[in-house]
PDB file of C-alpha atoms in Angstrom:
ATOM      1  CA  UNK A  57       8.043  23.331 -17.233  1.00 67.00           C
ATOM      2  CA  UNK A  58      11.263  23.181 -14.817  1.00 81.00           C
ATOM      3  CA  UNK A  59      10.405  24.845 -11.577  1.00 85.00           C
ATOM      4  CA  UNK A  60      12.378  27.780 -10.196  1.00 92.00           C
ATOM      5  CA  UNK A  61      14.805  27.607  -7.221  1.00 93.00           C
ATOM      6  CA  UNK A  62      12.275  29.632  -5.292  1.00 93.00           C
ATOM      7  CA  UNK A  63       9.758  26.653  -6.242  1.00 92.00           C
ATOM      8  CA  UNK A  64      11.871  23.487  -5.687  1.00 92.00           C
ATOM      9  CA  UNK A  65      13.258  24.690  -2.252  1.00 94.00           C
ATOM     10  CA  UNK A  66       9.436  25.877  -1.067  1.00 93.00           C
ATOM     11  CA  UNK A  67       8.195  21.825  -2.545  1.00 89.00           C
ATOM     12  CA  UNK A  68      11.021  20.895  -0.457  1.00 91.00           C
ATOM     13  CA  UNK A  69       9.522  22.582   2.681  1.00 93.00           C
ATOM     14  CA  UNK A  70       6.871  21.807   2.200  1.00 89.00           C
ATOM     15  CA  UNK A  71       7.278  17.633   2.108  1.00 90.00           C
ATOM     16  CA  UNK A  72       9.473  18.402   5.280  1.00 94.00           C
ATOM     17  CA  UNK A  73       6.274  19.557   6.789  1.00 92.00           C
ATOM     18  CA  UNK A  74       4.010  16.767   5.696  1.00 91.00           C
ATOM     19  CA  UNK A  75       6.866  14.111   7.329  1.00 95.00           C
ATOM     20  CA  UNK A  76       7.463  16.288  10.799  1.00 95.00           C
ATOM     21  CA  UNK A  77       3.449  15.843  10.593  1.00 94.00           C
ATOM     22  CA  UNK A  78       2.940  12.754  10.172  1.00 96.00           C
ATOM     23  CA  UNK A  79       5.668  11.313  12.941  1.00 96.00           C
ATOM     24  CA  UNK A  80       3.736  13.958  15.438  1.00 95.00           C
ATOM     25  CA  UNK A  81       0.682  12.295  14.522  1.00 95.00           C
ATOM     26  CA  UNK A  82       2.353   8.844  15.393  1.00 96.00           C
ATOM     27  CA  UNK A  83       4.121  10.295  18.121  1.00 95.00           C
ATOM     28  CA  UNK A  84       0.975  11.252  19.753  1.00 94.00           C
ATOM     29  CA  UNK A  85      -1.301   8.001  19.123  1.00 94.00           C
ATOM     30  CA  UNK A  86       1.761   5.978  21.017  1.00 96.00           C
ATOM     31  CA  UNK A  87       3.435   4.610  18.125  1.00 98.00           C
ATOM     32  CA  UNK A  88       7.261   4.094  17.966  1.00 97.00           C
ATOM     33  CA  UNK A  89       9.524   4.925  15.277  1.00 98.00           C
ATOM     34  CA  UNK A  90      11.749   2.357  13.968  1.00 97.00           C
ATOM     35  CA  UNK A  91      14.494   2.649  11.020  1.00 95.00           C
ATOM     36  CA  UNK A  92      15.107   0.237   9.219  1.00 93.00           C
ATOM     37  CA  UNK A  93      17.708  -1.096   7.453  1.00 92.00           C
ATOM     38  CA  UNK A  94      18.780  -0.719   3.859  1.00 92.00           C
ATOM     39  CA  UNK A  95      20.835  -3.397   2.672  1.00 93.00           C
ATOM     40  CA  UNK A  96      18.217  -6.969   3.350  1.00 90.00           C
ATOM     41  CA  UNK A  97      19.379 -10.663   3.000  1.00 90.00           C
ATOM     42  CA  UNK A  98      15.969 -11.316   0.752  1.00 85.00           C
ATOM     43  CA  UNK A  99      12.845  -9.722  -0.344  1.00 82.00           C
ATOM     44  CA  UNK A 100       9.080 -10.627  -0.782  1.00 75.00           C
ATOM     45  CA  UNK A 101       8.614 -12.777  -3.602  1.00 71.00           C
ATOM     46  CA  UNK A 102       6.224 -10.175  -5.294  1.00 74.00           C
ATOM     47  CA  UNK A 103       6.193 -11.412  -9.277  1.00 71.00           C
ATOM     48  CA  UNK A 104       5.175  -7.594 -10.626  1.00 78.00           C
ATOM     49  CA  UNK A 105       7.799  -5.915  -8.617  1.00 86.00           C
ATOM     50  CA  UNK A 106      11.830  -6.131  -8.934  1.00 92.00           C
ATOM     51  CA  UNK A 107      14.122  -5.395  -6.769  1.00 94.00           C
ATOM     52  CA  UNK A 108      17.576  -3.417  -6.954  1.00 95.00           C
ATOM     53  CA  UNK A 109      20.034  -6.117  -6.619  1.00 95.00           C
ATOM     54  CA  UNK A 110      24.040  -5.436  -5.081  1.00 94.00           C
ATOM     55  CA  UNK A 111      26.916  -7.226  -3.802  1.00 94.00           C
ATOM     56  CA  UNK A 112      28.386  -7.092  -0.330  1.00 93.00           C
ATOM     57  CA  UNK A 113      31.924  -8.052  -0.589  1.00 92.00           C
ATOM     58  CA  UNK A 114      34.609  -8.965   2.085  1.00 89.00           C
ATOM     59  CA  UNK A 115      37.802  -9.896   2.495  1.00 89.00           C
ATOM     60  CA  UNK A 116      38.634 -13.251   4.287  1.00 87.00           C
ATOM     61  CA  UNK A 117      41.830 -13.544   6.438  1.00 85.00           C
ATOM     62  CA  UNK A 118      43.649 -15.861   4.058  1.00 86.00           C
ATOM     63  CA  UNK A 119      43.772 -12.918   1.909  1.00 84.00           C
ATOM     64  CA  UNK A 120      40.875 -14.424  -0.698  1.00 86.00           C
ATOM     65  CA  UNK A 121      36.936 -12.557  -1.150  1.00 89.00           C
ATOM     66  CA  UNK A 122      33.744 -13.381  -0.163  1.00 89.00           C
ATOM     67  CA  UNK A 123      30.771 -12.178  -1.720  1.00 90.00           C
ATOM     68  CA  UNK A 124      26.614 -11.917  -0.595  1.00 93.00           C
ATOM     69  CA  UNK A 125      23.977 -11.311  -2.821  1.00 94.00           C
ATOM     70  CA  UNK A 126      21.758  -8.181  -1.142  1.00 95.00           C
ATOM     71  CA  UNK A 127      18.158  -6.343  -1.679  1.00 94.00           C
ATOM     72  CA  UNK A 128      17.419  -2.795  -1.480  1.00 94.00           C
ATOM     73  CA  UNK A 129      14.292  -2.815  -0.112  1.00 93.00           C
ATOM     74  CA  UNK A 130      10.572  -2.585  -1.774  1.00 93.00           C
ATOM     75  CA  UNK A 131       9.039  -1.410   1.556  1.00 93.00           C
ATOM     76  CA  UNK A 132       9.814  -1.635   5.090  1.00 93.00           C
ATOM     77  CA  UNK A 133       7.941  -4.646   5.358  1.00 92.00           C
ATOM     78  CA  UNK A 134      10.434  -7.522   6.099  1.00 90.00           C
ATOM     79  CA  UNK A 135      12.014  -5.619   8.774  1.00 92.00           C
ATOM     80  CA  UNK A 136       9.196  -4.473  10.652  1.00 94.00           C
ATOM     81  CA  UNK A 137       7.609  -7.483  10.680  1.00 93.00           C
ATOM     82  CA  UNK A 138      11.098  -9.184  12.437  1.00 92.00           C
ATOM     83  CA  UNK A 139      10.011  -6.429  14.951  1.00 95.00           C
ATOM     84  CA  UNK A 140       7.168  -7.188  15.834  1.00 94.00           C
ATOM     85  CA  UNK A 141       7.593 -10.780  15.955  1.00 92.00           C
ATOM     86  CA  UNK A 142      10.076 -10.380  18.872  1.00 94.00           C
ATOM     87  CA  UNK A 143       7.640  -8.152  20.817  1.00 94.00           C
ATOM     88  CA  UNK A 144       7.440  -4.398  19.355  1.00 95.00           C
ATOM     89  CA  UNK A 145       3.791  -3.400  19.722  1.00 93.00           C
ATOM     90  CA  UNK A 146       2.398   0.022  17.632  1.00 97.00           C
ATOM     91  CA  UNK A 147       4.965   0.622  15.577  1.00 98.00           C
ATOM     92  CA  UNK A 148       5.746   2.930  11.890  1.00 98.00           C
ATOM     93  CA  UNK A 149       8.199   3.831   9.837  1.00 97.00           C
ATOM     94  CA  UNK A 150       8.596   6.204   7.131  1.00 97.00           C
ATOM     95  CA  UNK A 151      11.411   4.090   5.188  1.00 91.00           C
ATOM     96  CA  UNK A 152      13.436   4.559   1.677  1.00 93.00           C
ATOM     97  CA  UNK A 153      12.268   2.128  -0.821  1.00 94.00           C
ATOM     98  CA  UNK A 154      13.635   1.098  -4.151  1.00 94.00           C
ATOM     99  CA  UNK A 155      11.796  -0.356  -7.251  1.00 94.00           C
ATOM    100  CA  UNK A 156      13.572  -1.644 -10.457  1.00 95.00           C
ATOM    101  CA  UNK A 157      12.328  -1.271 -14.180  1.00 92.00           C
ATOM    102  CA  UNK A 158      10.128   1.952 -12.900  1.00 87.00           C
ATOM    103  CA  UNK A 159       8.820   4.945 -14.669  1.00 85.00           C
ATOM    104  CA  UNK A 160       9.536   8.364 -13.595  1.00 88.00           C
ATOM    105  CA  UNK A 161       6.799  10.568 -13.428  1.00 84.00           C
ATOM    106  CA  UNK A 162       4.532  12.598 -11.075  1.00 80.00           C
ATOM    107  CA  UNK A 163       3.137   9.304  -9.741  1.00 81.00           C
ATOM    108  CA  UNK A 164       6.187   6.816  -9.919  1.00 84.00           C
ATOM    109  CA  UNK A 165       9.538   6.887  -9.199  1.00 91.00           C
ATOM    110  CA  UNK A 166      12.793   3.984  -8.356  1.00 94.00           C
ATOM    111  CA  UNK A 167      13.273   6.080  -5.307  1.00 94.00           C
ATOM    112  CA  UNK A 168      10.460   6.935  -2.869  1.00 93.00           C
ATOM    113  CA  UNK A 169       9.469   7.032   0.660  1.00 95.00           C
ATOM    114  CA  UNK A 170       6.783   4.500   2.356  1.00 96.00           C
ATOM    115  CA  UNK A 171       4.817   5.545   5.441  1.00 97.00           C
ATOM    116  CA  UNK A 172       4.163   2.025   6.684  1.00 97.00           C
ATOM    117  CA  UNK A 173       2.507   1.510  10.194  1.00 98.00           C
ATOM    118  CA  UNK A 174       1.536  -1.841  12.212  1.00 97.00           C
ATOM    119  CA  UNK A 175      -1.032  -2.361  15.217  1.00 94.00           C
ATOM    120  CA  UNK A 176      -0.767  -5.469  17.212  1.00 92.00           C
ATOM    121  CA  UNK A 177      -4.387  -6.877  17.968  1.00 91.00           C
ATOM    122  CA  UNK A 178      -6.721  -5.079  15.493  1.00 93.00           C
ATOM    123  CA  UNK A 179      -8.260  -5.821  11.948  1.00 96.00           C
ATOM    124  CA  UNK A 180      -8.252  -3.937   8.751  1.00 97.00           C
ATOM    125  CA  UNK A 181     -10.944  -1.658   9.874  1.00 96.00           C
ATOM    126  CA  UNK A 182      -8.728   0.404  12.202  1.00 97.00           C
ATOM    127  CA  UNK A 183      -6.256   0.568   9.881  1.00 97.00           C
ATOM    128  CA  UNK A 184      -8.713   2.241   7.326  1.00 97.00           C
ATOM    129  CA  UNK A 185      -9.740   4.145  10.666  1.00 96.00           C
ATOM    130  CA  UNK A 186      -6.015   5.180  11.004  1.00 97.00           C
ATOM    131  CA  UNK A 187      -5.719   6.325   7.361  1.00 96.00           C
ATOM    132  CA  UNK A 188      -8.611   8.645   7.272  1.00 94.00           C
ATOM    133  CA  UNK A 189      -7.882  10.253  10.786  1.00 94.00           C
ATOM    134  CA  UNK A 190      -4.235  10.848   9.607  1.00 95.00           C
ATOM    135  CA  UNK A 191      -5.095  12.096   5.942  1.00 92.00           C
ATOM    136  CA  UNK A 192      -7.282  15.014   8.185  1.00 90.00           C
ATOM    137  CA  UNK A 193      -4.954  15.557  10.601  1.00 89.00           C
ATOM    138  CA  UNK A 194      -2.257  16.649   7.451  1.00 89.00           C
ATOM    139  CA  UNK A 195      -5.146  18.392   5.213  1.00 85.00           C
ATOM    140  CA  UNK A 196      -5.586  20.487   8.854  1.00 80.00           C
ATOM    141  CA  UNK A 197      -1.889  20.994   9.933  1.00 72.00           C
ATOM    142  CA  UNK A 198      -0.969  22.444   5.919  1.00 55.00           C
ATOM    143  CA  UNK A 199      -3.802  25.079   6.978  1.00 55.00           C
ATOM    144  CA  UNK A 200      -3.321  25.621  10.518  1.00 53.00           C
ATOM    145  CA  UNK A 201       0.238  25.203  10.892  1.00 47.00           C
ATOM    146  CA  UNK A 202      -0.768  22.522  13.509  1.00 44.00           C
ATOM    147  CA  UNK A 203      -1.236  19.452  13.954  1.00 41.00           C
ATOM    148  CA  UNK A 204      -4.648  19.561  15.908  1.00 47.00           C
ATOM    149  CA  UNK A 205      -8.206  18.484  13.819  1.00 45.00           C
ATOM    150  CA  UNK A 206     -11.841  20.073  14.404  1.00 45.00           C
ATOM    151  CA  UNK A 207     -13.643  17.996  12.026  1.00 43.00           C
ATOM    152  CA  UNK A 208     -16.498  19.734  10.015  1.00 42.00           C
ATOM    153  CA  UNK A 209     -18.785  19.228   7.147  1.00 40.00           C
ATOM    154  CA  UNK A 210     -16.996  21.095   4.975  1.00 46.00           C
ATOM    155  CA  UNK A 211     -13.459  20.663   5.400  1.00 76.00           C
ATOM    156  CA  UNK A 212     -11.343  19.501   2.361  1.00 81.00           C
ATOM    157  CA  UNK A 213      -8.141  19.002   0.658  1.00 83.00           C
ATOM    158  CA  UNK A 214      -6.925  20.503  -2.067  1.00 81.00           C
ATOM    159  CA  UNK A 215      -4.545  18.101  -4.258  1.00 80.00           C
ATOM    160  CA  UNK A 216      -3.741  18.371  -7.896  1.00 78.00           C
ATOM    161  CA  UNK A 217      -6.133  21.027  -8.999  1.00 83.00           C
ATOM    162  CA  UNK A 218      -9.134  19.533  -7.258  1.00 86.00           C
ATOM    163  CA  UNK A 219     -10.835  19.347  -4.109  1.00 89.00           C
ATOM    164  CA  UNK A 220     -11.645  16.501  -2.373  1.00 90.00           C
ATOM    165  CA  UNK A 221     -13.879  16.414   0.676  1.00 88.00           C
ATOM    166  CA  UNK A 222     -12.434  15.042   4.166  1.00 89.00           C
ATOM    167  CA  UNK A 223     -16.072  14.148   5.065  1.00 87.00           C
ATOM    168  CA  UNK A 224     -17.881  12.038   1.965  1.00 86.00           C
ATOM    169  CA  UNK A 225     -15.485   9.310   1.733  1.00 90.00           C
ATOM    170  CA  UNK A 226     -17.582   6.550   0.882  1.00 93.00           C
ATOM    171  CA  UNK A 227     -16.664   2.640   1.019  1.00 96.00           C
ATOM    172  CA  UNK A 228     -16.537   0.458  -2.000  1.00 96.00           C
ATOM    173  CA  UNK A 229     -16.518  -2.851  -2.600  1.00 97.00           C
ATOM    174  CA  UNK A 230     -14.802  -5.158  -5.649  1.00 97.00           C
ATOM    175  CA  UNK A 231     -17.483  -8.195  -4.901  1.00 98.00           C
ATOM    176  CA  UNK A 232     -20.197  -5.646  -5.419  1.00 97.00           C
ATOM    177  CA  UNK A 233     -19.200  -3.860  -8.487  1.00 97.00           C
ATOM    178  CA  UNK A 234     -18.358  -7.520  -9.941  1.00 97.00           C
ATOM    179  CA  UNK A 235     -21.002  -8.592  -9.310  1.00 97.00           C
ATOM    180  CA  UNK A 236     -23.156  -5.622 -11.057  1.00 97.00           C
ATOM    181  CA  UNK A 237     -20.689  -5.898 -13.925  1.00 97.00           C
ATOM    182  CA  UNK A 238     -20.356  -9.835 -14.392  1.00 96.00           C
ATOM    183  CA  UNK A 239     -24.018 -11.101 -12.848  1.00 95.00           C
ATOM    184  CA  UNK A 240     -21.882 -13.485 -10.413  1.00 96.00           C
ATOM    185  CA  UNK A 241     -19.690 -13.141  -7.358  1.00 97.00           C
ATOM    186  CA  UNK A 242     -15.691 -13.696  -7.849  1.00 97.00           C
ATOM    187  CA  UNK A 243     -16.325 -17.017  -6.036  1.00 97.00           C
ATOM    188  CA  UNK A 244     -18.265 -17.895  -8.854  1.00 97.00           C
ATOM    189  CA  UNK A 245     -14.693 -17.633 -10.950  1.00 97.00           C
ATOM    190  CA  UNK A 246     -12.093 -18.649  -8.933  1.00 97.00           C
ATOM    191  CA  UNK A 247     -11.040 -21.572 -11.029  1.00 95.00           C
ATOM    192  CA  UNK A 248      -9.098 -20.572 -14.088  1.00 95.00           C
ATOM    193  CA  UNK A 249     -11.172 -22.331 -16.759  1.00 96.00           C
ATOM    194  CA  UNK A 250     -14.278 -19.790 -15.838  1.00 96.00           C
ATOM    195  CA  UNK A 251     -12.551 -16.970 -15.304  1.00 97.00           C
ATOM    196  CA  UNK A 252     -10.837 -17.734 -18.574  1.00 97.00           C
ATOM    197  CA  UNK A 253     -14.407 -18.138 -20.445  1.00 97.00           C
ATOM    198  CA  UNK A 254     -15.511 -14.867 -19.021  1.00 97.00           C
ATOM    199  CA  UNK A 255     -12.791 -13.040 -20.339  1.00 97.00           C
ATOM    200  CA  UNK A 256     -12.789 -14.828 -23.410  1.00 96.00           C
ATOM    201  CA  UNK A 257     -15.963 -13.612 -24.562  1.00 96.00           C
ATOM    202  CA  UNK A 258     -15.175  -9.955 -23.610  1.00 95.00           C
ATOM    203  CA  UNK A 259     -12.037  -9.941 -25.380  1.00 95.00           C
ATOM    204  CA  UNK A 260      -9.600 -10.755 -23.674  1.00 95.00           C
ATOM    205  CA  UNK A 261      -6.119 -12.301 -23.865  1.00 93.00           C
ATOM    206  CA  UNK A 262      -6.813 -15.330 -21.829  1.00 94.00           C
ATOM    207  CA  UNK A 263      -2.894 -16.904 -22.447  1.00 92.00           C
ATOM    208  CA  UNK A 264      -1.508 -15.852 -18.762  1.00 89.00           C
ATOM    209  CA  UNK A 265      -2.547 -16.950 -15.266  1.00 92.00           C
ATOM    210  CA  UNK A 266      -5.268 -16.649 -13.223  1.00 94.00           C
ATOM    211  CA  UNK A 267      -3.921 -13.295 -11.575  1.00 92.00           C
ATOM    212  CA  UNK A 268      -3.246 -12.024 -15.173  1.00 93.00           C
ATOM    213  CA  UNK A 269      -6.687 -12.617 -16.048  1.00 96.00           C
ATOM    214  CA  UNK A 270      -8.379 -11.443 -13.544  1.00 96.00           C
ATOM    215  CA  UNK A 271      -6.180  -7.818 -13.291  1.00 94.00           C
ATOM    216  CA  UNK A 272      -7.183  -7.387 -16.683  1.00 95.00           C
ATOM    217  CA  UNK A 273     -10.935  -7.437 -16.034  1.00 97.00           C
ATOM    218  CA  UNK A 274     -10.314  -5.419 -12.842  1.00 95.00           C
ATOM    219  CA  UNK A 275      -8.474  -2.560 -14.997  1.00 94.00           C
ATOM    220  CA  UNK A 276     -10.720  -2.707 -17.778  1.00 96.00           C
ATOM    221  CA  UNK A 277     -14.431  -3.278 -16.448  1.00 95.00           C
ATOM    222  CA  UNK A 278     -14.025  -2.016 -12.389  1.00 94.00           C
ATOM    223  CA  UNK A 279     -11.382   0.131 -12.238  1.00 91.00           C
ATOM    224  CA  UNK A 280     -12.931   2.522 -15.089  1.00 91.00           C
ATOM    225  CA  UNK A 281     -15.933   2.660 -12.753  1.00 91.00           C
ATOM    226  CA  UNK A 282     -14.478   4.104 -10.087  1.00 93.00           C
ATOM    227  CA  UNK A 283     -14.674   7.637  -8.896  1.00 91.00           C
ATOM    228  CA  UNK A 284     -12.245  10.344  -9.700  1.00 88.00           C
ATOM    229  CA  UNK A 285     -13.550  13.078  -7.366  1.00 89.00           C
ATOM    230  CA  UNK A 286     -13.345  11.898  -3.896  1.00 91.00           C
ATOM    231  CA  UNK A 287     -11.450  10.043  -1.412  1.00 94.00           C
ATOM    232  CA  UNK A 288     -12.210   6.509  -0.793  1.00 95.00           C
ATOM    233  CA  UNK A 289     -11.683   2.798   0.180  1.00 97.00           C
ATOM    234  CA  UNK A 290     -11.622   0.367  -1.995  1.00 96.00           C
ATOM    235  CA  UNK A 291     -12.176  -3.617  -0.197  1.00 96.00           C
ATOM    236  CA  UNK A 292     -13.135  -7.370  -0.951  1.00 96.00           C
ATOM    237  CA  UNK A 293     -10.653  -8.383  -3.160  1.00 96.00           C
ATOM    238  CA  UNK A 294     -10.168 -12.150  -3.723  1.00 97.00           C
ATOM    239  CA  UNK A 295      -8.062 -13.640  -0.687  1.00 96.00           C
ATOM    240  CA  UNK A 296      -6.081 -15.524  -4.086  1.00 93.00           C
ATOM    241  CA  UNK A 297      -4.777 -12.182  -4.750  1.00 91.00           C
ATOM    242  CA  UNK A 298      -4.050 -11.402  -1.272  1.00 89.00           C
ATOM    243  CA  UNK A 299      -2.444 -14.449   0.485  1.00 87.00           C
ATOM    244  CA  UNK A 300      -0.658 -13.445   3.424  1.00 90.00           C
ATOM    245  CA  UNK A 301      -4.159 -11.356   4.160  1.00 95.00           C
ATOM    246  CA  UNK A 302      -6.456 -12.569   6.582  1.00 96.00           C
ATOM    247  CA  UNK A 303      -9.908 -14.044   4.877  1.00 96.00           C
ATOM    248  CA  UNK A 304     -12.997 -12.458   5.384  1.00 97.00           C
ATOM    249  CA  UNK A 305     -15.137 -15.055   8.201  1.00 96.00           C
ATOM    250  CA  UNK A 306     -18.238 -14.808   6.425  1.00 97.00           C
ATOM    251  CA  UNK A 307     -16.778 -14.568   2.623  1.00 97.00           C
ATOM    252  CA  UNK A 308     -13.411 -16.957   2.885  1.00 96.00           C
ATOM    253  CA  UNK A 309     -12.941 -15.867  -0.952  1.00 97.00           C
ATOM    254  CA  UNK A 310     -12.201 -11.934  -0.109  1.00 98.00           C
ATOM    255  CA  UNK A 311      -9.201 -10.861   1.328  1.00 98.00           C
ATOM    256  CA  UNK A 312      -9.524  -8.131   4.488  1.00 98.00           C
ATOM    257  CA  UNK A 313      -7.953  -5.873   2.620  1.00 97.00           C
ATOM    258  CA  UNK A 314      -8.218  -2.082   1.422  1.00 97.00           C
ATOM    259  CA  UNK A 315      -6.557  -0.394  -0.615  1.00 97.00           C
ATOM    260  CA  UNK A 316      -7.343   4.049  -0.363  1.00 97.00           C
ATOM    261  CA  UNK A 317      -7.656   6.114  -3.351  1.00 94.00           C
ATOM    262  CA  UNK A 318      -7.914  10.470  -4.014  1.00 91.00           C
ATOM    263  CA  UNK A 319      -9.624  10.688  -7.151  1.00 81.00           C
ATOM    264  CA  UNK A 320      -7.990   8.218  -9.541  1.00 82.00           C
ATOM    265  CA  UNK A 321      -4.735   7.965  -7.571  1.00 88.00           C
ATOM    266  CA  UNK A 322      -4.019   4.934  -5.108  1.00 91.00           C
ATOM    267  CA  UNK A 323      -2.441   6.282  -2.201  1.00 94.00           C
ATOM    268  CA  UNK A 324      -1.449   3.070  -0.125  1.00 95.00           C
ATOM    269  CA  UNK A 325      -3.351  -0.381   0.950  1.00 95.00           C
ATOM    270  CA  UNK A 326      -3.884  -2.143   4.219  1.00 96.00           C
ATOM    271  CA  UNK A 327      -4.909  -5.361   5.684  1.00 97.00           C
ATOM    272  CA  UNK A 328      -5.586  -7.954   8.255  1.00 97.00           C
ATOM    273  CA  UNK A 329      -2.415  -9.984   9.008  1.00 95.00           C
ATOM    274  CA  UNK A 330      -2.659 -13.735   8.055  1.00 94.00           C
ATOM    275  CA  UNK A 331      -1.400 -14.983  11.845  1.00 92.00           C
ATOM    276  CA  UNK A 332      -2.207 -18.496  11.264  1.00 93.00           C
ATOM    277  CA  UNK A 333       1.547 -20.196  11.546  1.00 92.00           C
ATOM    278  CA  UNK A 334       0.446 -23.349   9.300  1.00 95.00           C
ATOM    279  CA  UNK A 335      -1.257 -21.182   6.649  1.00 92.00           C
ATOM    280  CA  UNK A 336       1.913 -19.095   6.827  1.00 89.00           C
ATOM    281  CA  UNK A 337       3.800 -21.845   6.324  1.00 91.00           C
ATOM    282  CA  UNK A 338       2.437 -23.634   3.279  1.00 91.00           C
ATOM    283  CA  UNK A 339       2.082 -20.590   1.220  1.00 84.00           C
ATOM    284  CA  UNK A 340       5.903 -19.567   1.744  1.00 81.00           C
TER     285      UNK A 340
END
């Protein structure tokens, strides 16, 4: 059903209020806003995601052309990492992002904005930290009109027909649940001819690569398992998923990595920079 004008321009507000919120929130916690730019040179080499591709043409002075291959961008990512590598500190941006061969729907779209947001010095866990304290602070500003929390045991959000609590948002882990759903850890399947076998004999197609494989397991036998009536983090996926992610000190095989889900939606995913230069290096 097509909303009215009344409806669209009070959505409109509405997400106008959400984004003033959340640059107070940076604002507040000491974080600088950068903008990045549109038109990039290059863009991650991610193999599930494609990029909206353009020319940027120019005239030379002997009267001829010159043309450049250029990237709209799948995130701020590439530019706010240049940032910080020449000395920006706490930093966010809530960038334009475009995605080829998309759906549109109520959960997808080319077009979108990214909330993306980078500490120097700290791990995943303040990130998650960071999520959770700004996911409040919204829920309690589209009440109060203002952007100032008092946390309680029964405050919660109302999104999509459902309410979700701001206070039982548990932590789960993918080692764990494979590990009640398989009998083994993933480390137990990082080679492709087991994690082949163990897909084989549940069904699966077992032609593509390792990655393939092991999202269709994920989707299948974890994903389904997951809870649709709460807020929470989802953590220890397999560092070969996750390269440019710092590995776990105690588990080198998981990734310090989250991603953060309400109900069966993923809302966004975090991690633990990969700062080793060499490592850096010999995965690019």
């Amino acid at each position: 059903m097509l909303m009215s004008d009344k409806q669209l321009i009070e959505s409109w507000r509405a997400r106008m209020g959400v984004i003033k919120n959340i640059r107070r929130f940076w604002d507040e916690q000491g974080f600088e806003e950068m903008i990045v730019p549109v038109l990039q040179p290059g863009v991650p080499a991610e193999p599930t995601i494609y990029p909206f591709v353009t020319s940027w043409d120019r005239r030379l002075e002997d009267g001829g052309r010159t043309g450049q291959q250029v990237f709209m961008p799948l995130s701020p990512e590439r530019a706010m990492k240049h940032y910080l590598a020449r000395g920006m500190d706490k930093i966010y941006s809530i960038g334009h992002c475009m995605r080829n061969m998309e759906a549109k729907g109520s959960s997808h779209h080319p077009e979108f904005l990214m909330l993306e947001w980078y500490r120097s010095g700290c791990d995943y866990h303040q990130i998650m930290a960071d999520t959770k304290e700004l996911i409040g602070w919204l829920a309690e500003g589209a009440r109060a009109g203002e952007a100032q929390r008092a946390a309680s045991a029964t405050e919660k959000v109302r999104f999509a027909g459902r309410n979700y609590s701001l206070v039982d948002w548990p932590t789960l882990s993918v080692e764990e649940m494979w590990q009640a759903t398989f009998g083994g850890s993933i480390a137990d399947f990082l080679d492709d001819e087991s994690l082949r076998a163990l897909a084989g004999a549940r069904g699966y197609d077992t032609t593509g690569d390792w990655e393939q494989i092991f999202n269709q397991l994920f989707l299948n036998e974890i994903e389904t398992q997951l809870p649709a009536d709460k807020f929470y983090f989802l953590l220890d996926f397999p560092a070969k998923l996750s390269p440019l992610c710092r590995p776990r000190a105690d588990k080198d095989w998981l990734a310090e990595r989250f991603e953060v889900y309400c109900g069966a939606l993923e809302l966004g995913n975090g991690n633990s920079e990969q700062l080793e230069e060499a490592v850096v290096r010999a995965l690019f």
